[in-house]
mmCIF file of C-alpha atoms and ligand atoms in Angstrom:
data_model
loop_
_atom_site.group_PDB
_atom_site.id
_atom_site.type_symbol
_atom_site.label_atom_id
_atom_site.label_comp_id
_atom_site.label_asym_id
_atom_site.label_seq_id
_atom_site.Cartn_x
_atom_site.Cartn_y
_atom_site.Cartn_z
ATOM 1 C CA MET N 1 -62.866 41.246 -37.628
ATOM 2 C CA PHE N 2 -59.182 40.740 -38.444
ATOM 3 C CA TYR N 3 -56.495 38.778 -36.666
ATOM 4 C CA ILE N 4 -52.710 38.667 -36.827
ATOM 5 C CA GLY N 5 -51.064 35.253 -37.011
ATOM 6 C CA ILE N 6 -47.360 34.642 -36.491
ATOM 7 C CA ASP N 7 -45.652 31.380 -37.395
ATOM 8 C CA LEU N 8 -42.341 31.468 -35.544
ATOM 9 C CA GLY N 9 -40.107 28.988 -37.352
ATOM 10 C CA GLY N 10 -36.506 27.985 -36.744
ATOM 11 C CA THR N 11 -35.442 29.824 -39.947
ATOM 12 C CA ASN N 12 -38.210 32.280 -40.881
ATOM 13 C CA THR N 13 -40.960 34.114 -39.054
ATOM 14 C CA ALA N 14 -44.149 34.346 -41.138
ATOM 15 C CA VAL N 15 -46.634 37.066 -40.196
ATOM 16 C CA GLY N 16 -50.065 37.564 -41.725
ATOM 17 C CA ILE N 17 -53.429 39.265 -41.356
ATOM 18 C CA VAL N 18 -56.315 36.820 -41.524
ATOM 19 C CA ASP N 19 -60.072 37.410 -41.662
ATOM 20 C CA ASP N 20 -62.887 35.549 -39.860
ATOM 21 C CA HIS N 21 -62.942 32.882 -42.573
ATOM 22 C CA GLY N 22 -59.250 32.046 -42.263
ATOM 23 C CA GLN N 23 -58.310 33.834 -45.491
ATOM 24 C CA ILE N 24 -54.934 35.604 -45.563
ATOM 25 C CA LEU N 25 -55.247 39.291 -46.542
ATOM 26 C CA ALA N 26 -51.553 40.147 -46.348
ATOM 27 C CA GLN N 27 -48.421 38.299 -45.320
ATOM 28 C CA THR N 28 -44.692 38.731 -45.051
ATOM 29 C CA THR N 29 -41.708 36.915 -43.634
ATOM 30 C CA GLY N 30 -38.688 37.945 -41.641
ATOM 31 C CA LYS N 31 -35.560 36.050 -40.695
ATOM 32 C CA THR N 32 -35.915 34.524 -37.226
ATOM 33 C CA PRO N 33 -33.149 36.014 -35.054
ATOM 34 C CA VAL N 34 -32.092 32.652 -33.614
ATOM 35 C CA GLY N 35 -29.474 32.994 -30.883
ATOM 36 C CA GLN N 36 -30.320 36.659 -30.210
ATOM 37 C CA PRO N 37 -32.109 38.097 -27.160
ATOM 38 C CA VAL N 38 -35.926 38.214 -26.992
ATOM 39 C CA ASN N 39 -35.872 41.925 -27.955
ATOM 40 C CA ALA N 40 -34.620 40.950 -31.417
ATOM 41 C CA TYR N 41 -37.680 38.682 -31.867
ATOM 42 C CA LEU N 42 -40.003 41.492 -30.756
ATOM 43 C CA ALA N 43 -38.348 43.911 -33.185
ATOM 44 C CA CYS N 44 -38.633 41.431 -36.073
ATOM 45 C CA MET N 45 -42.333 40.838 -35.328
ATOM 46 C CA SER N 46 -43.057 44.568 -34.924
ATOM 47 C CA GLU N 47 -41.521 45.262 -38.314
ATOM 48 C CA CYS N 48 -43.449 42.439 -40.001
ATOM 49 C CA ILE N 49 -46.714 43.549 -38.353
ATOM 50 C CA ARG N 50 -46.183 47.135 -39.507
ATOM 51 C CA CYS N 51 -45.590 45.815 -43.009
ATOM 52 C CA VAL N 52 -48.744 43.619 -43.208
ATOM 53 C CA LEU N 53 -50.944 46.333 -41.695
ATOM 54 C CA LYS N 54 -49.736 48.715 -44.394
ATOM 55 C CA THR N 55 -50.292 46.144 -47.176
ATOM 56 C CA ALA N 56 -53.818 45.374 -45.934
ATOM 57 C CA GLY N 57 -54.607 49.071 -45.350
ATOM 58 C CA LEU N 58 -55.558 48.425 -41.724
ATOM 59 C CA GLN N 59 -54.806 50.072 -38.378
ATOM 60 C CA ILE N 60 -53.670 48.084 -35.331
ATOM 61 C CA THR N 61 -56.966 49.155 -33.666
ATOM 62 C CA GLU N 62 -58.850 47.059 -36.228
ATOM 63 C CA ILE N 63 -57.015 43.899 -35.115
ATOM 64 C CA ARG N 64 -58.689 41.624 -32.546
ATOM 65 C CA SER N 65 -55.636 39.664 -31.380
ATOM 66 C CA ILE N 66 -52.176 38.345 -32.154
ATOM 67 C CA GLY N 67 -51.646 34.560 -32.183
ATOM 68 C CA ILE N 68 -48.223 32.928 -32.253
ATOM 69 C CA GLY N 69 -47.325 29.394 -33.310
ATOM 70 C CA ILE N 70 -44.259 27.949 -31.590
ATOM 71 C CA PRO N 71 -42.317 24.897 -32.813
ATOM 72 C CA GLY N 72 -42.093 23.409 -29.332
ATOM 73 C CA ILE N 73 -43.914 22.776 -26.065
ATOM 74 C CA VAL N 74 -46.130 25.672 -24.933
ATOM 75 C CA ASP N 75 -47.806 26.182 -21.565
ATOM 76 C CA THR N 76 -50.843 28.002 -22.965
ATOM 77 C CA ALA N 77 -52.284 28.773 -19.514
ATOM 78 C CA ARG N 78 -49.134 30.625 -18.414
ATOM 79 C CA GLY N 79 -48.209 31.924 -21.852
ATOM 80 C CA THR N 80 -44.787 30.374 -21.563
ATOM 81 C CA VAL N 81 -42.674 28.490 -24.082
ATOM 82 C CA THR N 82 -41.683 25.511 -21.948
ATOM 83 C CA GLN N 83 -39.238 24.044 -24.439
ATOM 84 C CA CYS N 84 -38.258 24.962 -27.977
ATOM 85 C CA THR N 85 -34.985 23.370 -29.020
ATOM 86 C CA ASN N 86 -34.926 25.106 -32.458
ATOM 87 C CA LEU N 87 -34.828 28.523 -30.780
ATOM 88 C CA ASP N 88 -32.956 27.321 -27.680
ATOM 89 C CA TRP N 89 -35.812 28.651 -25.515
ATOM 90 C CA TYR N 90 -36.605 27.116 -22.161
ATOM 91 C CA ASP N 91 -39.331 28.561 -19.894
ATOM 92 C CA VAL N 92 -39.534 31.838 -21.834
ATOM 93 C CA PRO N 93 -42.632 33.906 -20.831
ATOM 94 C CA PHE N 94 -42.984 35.176 -24.400
ATOM 95 C CA GLN N 95 -46.665 36.094 -24.109
ATOM 96 C CA ARG N 96 -45.832 38.644 -21.392
ATOM 97 C CA PHE N 97 -43.017 40.112 -23.505
ATOM 98 C CA MET N 98 -45.438 40.516 -26.436
ATOM 99 C CA GLU N 99 -48.099 42.109 -24.218
ATOM 100 C CA GLN N 100 -45.585 44.769 -23.175
ATOM 101 C CA VAL N 101 -45.159 45.776 -26.830
ATOM 102 C CA PHE N 102 -48.601 45.250 -28.377
ATOM 103 C CA PRO N 103 -51.856 46.507 -26.786
ATOM 104 C CA LEU N 104 -53.798 43.423 -27.891
ATOM 105 C CA PRO N 105 -54.714 39.974 -26.546
ATOM 106 C CA ILE N 106 -51.736 37.678 -27.216
ATOM 107 C CA LEU N 107 -52.251 33.936 -27.637
ATOM 108 C CA MET N 108 -49.770 31.115 -28.210
ATOM 109 C CA ASP N 109 -49.857 27.422 -29.035
ATOM 110 C CA ASN N 110 -47.774 24.666 -30.535
ATOM 111 C CA ASP N 111 -47.427 24.960 -34.332
ATOM 112 C CA ALA N 112 -48.678 21.434 -35.079
ATOM 113 C CA ASN N 113 -51.866 22.134 -33.100
ATOM 114 C CA LEU N 114 -52.304 25.378 -35.003
ATOM 115 C CA ALA N 115 -51.939 23.652 -38.375
ATOM 116 C CA ALA N 116 -54.804 21.381 -37.255
ATOM 117 C CA LEU N 117 -56.820 24.428 -36.132
ATOM 118 C CA ALA N 118 -56.222 26.085 -39.520
ATOM 119 C CA GLU N 119 -57.620 23.013 -41.288
ATOM 120 C CA SER N 120 -60.734 23.162 -39.105
ATOM 121 C CA CYS N 121 -61.246 26.885 -39.853
ATOM 122 C CA ALA N 122 -60.295 27.065 -43.536
ATOM 123 C CA GLY N 123 -59.210 23.627 -44.737
ATOM 124 C CA ALA N 124 -60.300 20.001 -44.948
ATOM 125 C CA SER N 125 -61.957 19.686 -41.532
ATOM 126 C CA ILE N 126 -64.291 22.716 -41.626
ATOM 127 C CA GLY N 127 -67.384 21.990 -39.564
ATOM 128 C CA CYS N 128 -65.763 19.148 -37.591
ATOM 129 C CA SER N 129 -65.545 19.768 -33.861
ATOM 130 C CA SER N 130 -63.018 16.949 -33.413
ATOM 131 C CA SER N 131 -60.112 16.225 -35.726
ATOM 132 C CA VAL N 132 -56.518 15.042 -35.800
ATOM 133 C CA LEU N 133 -53.930 16.198 -38.332
ATOM 134 C CA ILE N 134 -50.889 13.990 -38.925
ATOM 135 C CA THR N 135 -48.060 15.631 -40.856
ATOM 136 C CA LEU N 136 -45.759 13.146 -42.587
ATOM 137 C CA GLY N 137 -42.451 14.701 -43.603
ATOM 138 C CA THR N 138 -38.872 14.414 -42.407
ATOM 139 C CA GLY N 139 -40.458 13.629 -39.053
ATOM 140 C CA VAL N 140 -44.052 13.080 -37.938
ATOM 141 C CA GLY N 141 -46.062 15.953 -36.441
ATOM 142 C CA SER N 142 -49.593 15.891 -35.144
ATOM 143 C CA GLY N 143 -52.227 18.252 -33.812
ATOM 144 C CA ILE N 144 -55.469 17.495 -32.021
ATOM 145 C CA ILE N 145 -58.684 19.553 -32.122
ATOM 146 C CA LEU N 146 -61.374 18.723 -29.558
ATOM 147 C CA GLY N 147 -64.553 20.747 -29.160
ATOM 148 C CA GLY N 148 -63.279 23.068 -31.903
ATOM 149 C CA ARG N 149 -60.168 23.997 -29.915
ATOM 150 C CA PRO N 150 -56.575 22.786 -29.955
ATOM 151 C CA TRP N 151 -55.955 20.201 -27.249
ATOM 152 C CA SER N 152 -52.488 20.790 -25.831
ATOM 153 C CA GLY N 153 -52.874 18.431 -22.896
ATOM 154 C CA ALA N 154 -52.492 18.982 -19.172
ATOM 155 C CA PHE N 155 -48.753 19.622 -19.585
ATOM 156 C CA GLY N 156 -48.610 21.020 -23.129
ATOM 157 C CA GLN N 157 -47.322 17.782 -24.570
ATOM 158 C CA ALA N 158 -50.375 16.283 -26.279
ATOM 159 C CA GLY N 159 -50.136 15.310 -29.923
ATOM 160 C CA GLU N 160 -46.624 13.891 -29.726
ATOM 161 C CA LEU N 161 -47.903 11.018 -31.799
ATOM 162 C CA GLY N 162 -44.651 10.708 -33.749
ATOM 163 C CA HIS N 163 -42.935 9.544 -30.578
ATOM 164 C CA SER N 164 -45.550 7.071 -29.417
ATOM 165 C CA THR N 165 -44.297 3.499 -29.568
ATOM 166 C CA LEU N 166 -45.599 1.649 -32.599
ATOM 167 C CA VAL N 167 -43.242 -1.333 -32.471
ATOM 168 C CA ALA N 168 -42.014 -2.726 -29.152
ATOM 169 C CA ASP N 169 -38.186 -2.683 -29.015
ATOM 170 C CA GLY N 170 -38.174 -1.376 -32.597
ATOM 171 C CA ILE N 171 -35.900 0.971 -34.512
ATOM 172 C CA PRO N 172 -34.001 3.463 -32.256
ATOM 173 C CA CYS N 173 -35.355 7.035 -32.479
ATOM 174 C CA ARG N 174 -33.608 10.409 -32.100
ATOM 175 C CA CYS N 175 -35.750 10.993 -28.980
ATOM 176 C CA GLY N 176 -33.989 8.147 -27.179
ATOM 177 C CA ARG N 177 -36.859 5.665 -27.350
ATOM 178 C CA ASN N 178 -37.195 2.646 -29.620
ATOM 179 C CA GLY N 179 -39.932 1.851 -32.126
ATOM 180 C CA CYS N 180 -41.469 5.349 -32.354
ATOM 181 C CA MET N 181 -44.117 5.899 -35.040
ATOM 182 C CA GLU N 182 -41.769 8.410 -36.694
ATOM 183 C CA GLN N 183 -39.311 5.595 -37.439
ATOM 184 C CA TYR N 184 -41.975 3.816 -39.528
ATOM 185 C CA CYS N 185 -44.307 6.543 -40.852
ATOM 186 C CA SER N 186 -42.083 9.522 -41.752
ATOM 187 C CA ALA N 187 -40.902 10.180 -45.299
ATOM 188 C CA THR N 188 -37.414 9.490 -43.933
ATOM 189 C CA ALA N 189 -38.506 5.992 -42.899
ATOM 190 C CA LEU N 190 -40.085 5.309 -46.310
ATOM 191 C CA VAL N 191 -36.877 6.271 -48.102
ATOM 192 C CA ARG N 192 -34.686 4.322 -45.676
ATOM 193 C CA ASN N 193 -36.665 1.123 -46.317
ATOM 194 C CA ALA N 194 -36.618 1.731 -50.064
ATOM 195 C CA ARG N 195 -32.825 2.121 -50.049
ATOM 196 C CA GLN N 196 -32.459 -1.217 -48.273
ATOM 197 C CA ILE N 197 -34.662 -2.914 -50.887
ATOM 198 C CA CYS N 198 -32.704 -1.224 -53.690
ATOM 199 C CA GLY N 199 -29.479 -2.589 -52.245
ATOM 200 C CA ALA N 200 -30.826 -6.151 -52.292
ATOM 201 C CA PHE N 201 -32.798 -5.911 -55.579
ATOM 202 C CA PRO N 202 -31.019 -3.554 -58.000
ATOM 203 C CA GLN N 203 -33.510 -4.512 -60.758
ATOM 204 C CA THR N 204 -36.181 -2.258 -59.130
ATOM 205 C CA ILE N 205 -37.025 0.871 -61.143
ATOM 206 C CA MET N 206 -36.343 2.867 -57.971
ATOM 207 C CA CYS N 207 -32.610 2.404 -58.698
ATOM 208 C CA GLN N 208 -33.020 3.891 -62.191
ATOM 209 C CA MET N 209 -35.108 6.767 -60.806
ATOM 210 C CA ALA N 210 -32.345 7.581 -58.328
ATOM 211 C CA GLY N 211 -29.846 7.685 -61.206
ATOM 212 C CA GLY N 212 -27.672 5.015 -59.660
ATOM 213 C CA ASP N 213 -27.000 6.929 -56.427
ATOM 214 C CA LEU N 214 -29.342 5.764 -53.677
ATOM 215 C CA LEU N 215 -28.660 8.954 -51.705
ATOM 216 C CA ASP N 216 -30.673 10.739 -54.428
ATOM 217 C CA LEU N 217 -33.723 8.517 -53.874
ATOM 218 C CA THR N 218 -36.728 10.530 -52.621
ATOM 219 C CA ALA N 219 -40.088 9.614 -51.102
ATOM 220 C CA LYS N 220 -41.777 10.864 -54.274
ATOM 221 C CA MET N 221 -39.697 8.450 -56.376
ATOM 222 C CA VAL N 222 -40.682 5.529 -54.130
ATOM 223 C CA ILE N 223 -44.367 6.463 -54.359
ATOM 224 C CA ASP N 224 -44.182 7.006 -58.130
ATOM 225 C CA ALA N 225 -42.504 3.607 -58.549
ATOM 226 C CA ALA N 226 -45.245 1.974 -56.464
ATOM 227 C CA LYS N 227 -47.920 3.716 -58.547
ATOM 228 C CA GLU N 228 -46.266 2.241 -61.653
ATOM 229 C CA GLY N 229 -46.541 -1.203 -60.094
ATOM 230 C CA ASP N 230 -42.861 -1.852 -59.367
ATOM 231 C CA PRO N 231 -43.153 -4.877 -57.033
ATOM 232 C CA TYR N 232 -40.272 -3.770 -54.791
ATOM 233 C CA ALA N 233 -41.641 -0.240 -54.344
ATOM 234 C CA CYS N 234 -45.098 -1.727 -53.752
ATOM 235 C CA ARG N 235 -43.655 -3.877 -50.987
ATOM 236 C CA VAL N 236 -42.045 -0.839 -49.326
ATOM 237 C CA PHE N 237 -45.208 1.257 -49.690
ATOM 238 C CA ASP N 238 -47.427 -1.555 -48.401
ATOM 239 C CA ARG N 239 -45.261 -1.880 -45.289
ATOM 240 C CA TYR N 240 -45.341 1.901 -44.843
ATOM 241 C CA THR N 241 -49.127 2.168 -45.082
ATOM 242 C CA HIS N 242 -49.481 -0.866 -42.795
ATOM 243 C CA TYR N 243 -47.730 1.035 -40.007
ATOM 244 C CA LEU N 244 -49.530 4.291 -40.791
ATOM 245 C CA ALA N 245 -52.879 2.503 -40.619
ATOM 246 C CA LEU N 246 -51.920 0.971 -37.248
ATOM 247 C CA ALA N 247 -51.112 4.451 -35.913
ATOM 248 C CA ILE N 248 -54.349 5.960 -37.264
ATOM 249 C CA ASP N 249 -56.345 3.050 -35.856
ATOM 250 C CA SER N 250 -54.878 3.843 -32.416
ATOM 251 C CA ILE N 251 -55.920 7.496 -32.798
ATOM 252 C CA ILE N 252 -59.442 6.395 -33.701
ATOM 253 C CA ASN N 253 -59.601 4.014 -30.756
ATOM 254 C CA THR N 254 -58.288 6.676 -28.359
ATOM 255 C CA LEU N 255 -60.085 9.846 -29.496
ATOM 256 C CA ASP N 256 -62.795 8.722 -31.951
ATOM 257 C CA PRO N 257 -62.507 11.998 -33.908
ATOM 258 C CA GLU N 258 -64.811 12.924 -36.764
ATOM 259 C CA ILE N 259 -61.908 13.129 -39.186
ATOM 260 C CA VAL N 260 -58.222 12.266 -39.426
ATOM 261 C CA LEU N 261 -56.230 14.385 -41.890
ATOM 262 C CA ILE N 262 -52.938 13.455 -43.476
ATOM 263 C CA GLY N 263 -50.628 16.318 -44.458
ATOM 264 C CA GLY N 264 -46.938 16.842 -45.207
ATOM 265 C CA GLY N 265 -44.843 15.749 -48.171
ATOM 266 C CA ILE N 266 -46.140 12.163 -48.218
ATOM 267 C CA SER N 267 -49.724 13.431 -48.631
ATOM 268 C CA HIS N 268 -48.871 14.436 -52.216
ATOM 269 C CA ALA N 269 -49.398 10.728 -52.973
ATOM 270 C CA GLY N 270 -53.109 11.625 -52.816
ATOM 271 C CA ASP N 271 -55.787 8.951 -53.296
ATOM 272 C CA PHE N 272 -53.113 6.299 -53.765
ATOM 273 C CA LEU N 273 -52.128 6.840 -50.129
ATOM 274 C CA LEU N 274 -55.663 7.340 -48.805
ATOM 275 C CA ASN N 275 -57.010 4.166 -50.396
ATOM 276 C CA ALA N 276 -54.103 2.061 -49.132
ATOM 277 C CA VAL N 277 -54.574 3.372 -45.579
ATOM 278 C CA ARG N 278 -58.384 3.203 -45.558
ATOM 279 C CA ASN N 279 -58.313 -0.419 -46.729
ATOM 280 C CA LYS N 280 -56.083 -1.374 -43.811
ATOM 281 C CA ILE N 281 -58.301 0.082 -41.085
ATOM 282 C CA PRO N 282 -60.923 -2.302 -39.736
ATOM 283 C CA ARG N 283 -64.440 -0.919 -40.153
ATOM 284 C CA HIS N 284 -66.304 -3.912 -38.857
ATOM 285 C CA GLU N 285 -67.129 -4.975 -35.363
ATOM 286 C CA ASN N 286 -69.205 -8.086 -34.611
ATOM 287 C CA GLY N 287 -69.825 -8.480 -38.338
ATOM 288 C CA SER N 288 -71.451 -5.113 -39.053
ATOM 289 C CA PRO N 289 -69.783 -1.899 -40.230
ATOM 290 C CA ARG N 290 -69.394 0.779 -37.580
ATOM 291 C CA PRO N 291 -69.329 4.532 -38.134
ATOM 292 C CA ILE N 292 -65.729 5.632 -38.038
ATOM 293 C CA ALA N 293 -63.568 8.720 -38.592
ATOM 294 C CA ARG N 294 -63.165 9.788 -42.196
ATOM 295 C CA ILE N 295 -59.561 9.781 -43.393
ATOM 296 C CA GLU N 296 -58.773 12.620 -45.807
ATOM 297 C CA LEU N 297 -55.898 14.745 -47.070
ATOM 298 C CA ALA N 298 -55.088 18.081 -45.447
ATOM 299 C CA LYS N 299 -55.830 21.013 -47.767
ATOM 300 C CA LEU N 300 -53.663 23.882 -46.577
ATOM 301 C CA ARG N 301 -50.034 23.912 -47.562
ATOM 302 C CA ASN N 302 -47.916 26.952 -46.773
ATOM 303 C CA GLY N 303 -49.659 29.418 -44.548
ATOM 304 C CA ALA N 304 -51.426 26.857 -42.331
ATOM 305 C CA GLY N 305 -49.246 27.820 -39.358
ATOM 306 C CA LEU N 306 -50.069 31.508 -39.457
ATOM 307 C CA ILE N 307 -53.753 30.941 -40.269
ATOM 308 C CA GLY N 308 -54.044 28.651 -37.228
ATOM 309 C CA ALA N 309 -52.188 31.150 -35.035
ATOM 310 C CA ALA N 310 -54.522 33.945 -36.154
ATOM 311 C CA MET N 311 -57.602 31.779 -35.626
ATOM 312 C CA LEU N 312 -56.747 31.354 -31.929
ATOM 313 C CA GLY N 313 -58.231 34.840 -31.594
ATOM 314 C CA ARG N 314 -61.571 33.756 -33.029
ATOM 315 C CA GLN N 315 -62.170 31.855 -29.802
ATOM 316 C CA LEU N 316 -61.865 34.893 -27.558
HETATM 317 ZN ZN1 LIG A 401 -39.092 9.049 -30.912
#
């Protein structure tokens, strides 16, 4: 059986044909017609679908379903995009529009949930019925899988971990709250803290790495400096992983999943990151170790969104 997955991004729309094992057989991208009427989106998707069918040598009749990942809040029961600021969509019944064009079951979900679903079908959490994926990049994204399915919540807003309060009355966040996890655990937060340290201690190798201009300092430079043992970078990284471990510990205490995956740009730090985080999560209760969620790196990079979207159809 084959499935079509669509990852509707704020810049590009990725469309692919995926098999039962979550492997991509053909894929293409189109420019997302942001600011244009819904018909322009349908036309873009139709064209991309025609293209991938041709590449894979398949007919539309051989496709089980079309899944769509949306970068916003989705009411999966009604098939409505409740809120998607990137596309300026509010209460758009996009599933119905798609059904009028394509004679197939149409499914939608939030893109972060679908990245987590992709990992459970073809990535690092295969075989786990419960998992959480945290994506650490410019911001913090997260997706929850329970019973093998994405958990969107009663109101489509589950998995907004990045905007859960980690520090009472902490750093102001773009969402209007203070102390959100994103302000401590995103790559942006790591770099911001490193720049402050660089300002106070110009002898850190992070300053040399940035070539004298702190605006050129990246998360990778901070992590590389910490790996080399630079005490100032180590201090920044230790503080970063302290907060990340606190957030993951809350996930474990709330959901008790089989596995917690870390993805996004920061995850390129690999074992250096995993070991720092694992060591900061308490594994003992009343003196004896307790079984606890494994913490691992996400495996899928590009393509996770469309694989997850396609895999929604596997549950039909
Ligand atoms: Zn926030």
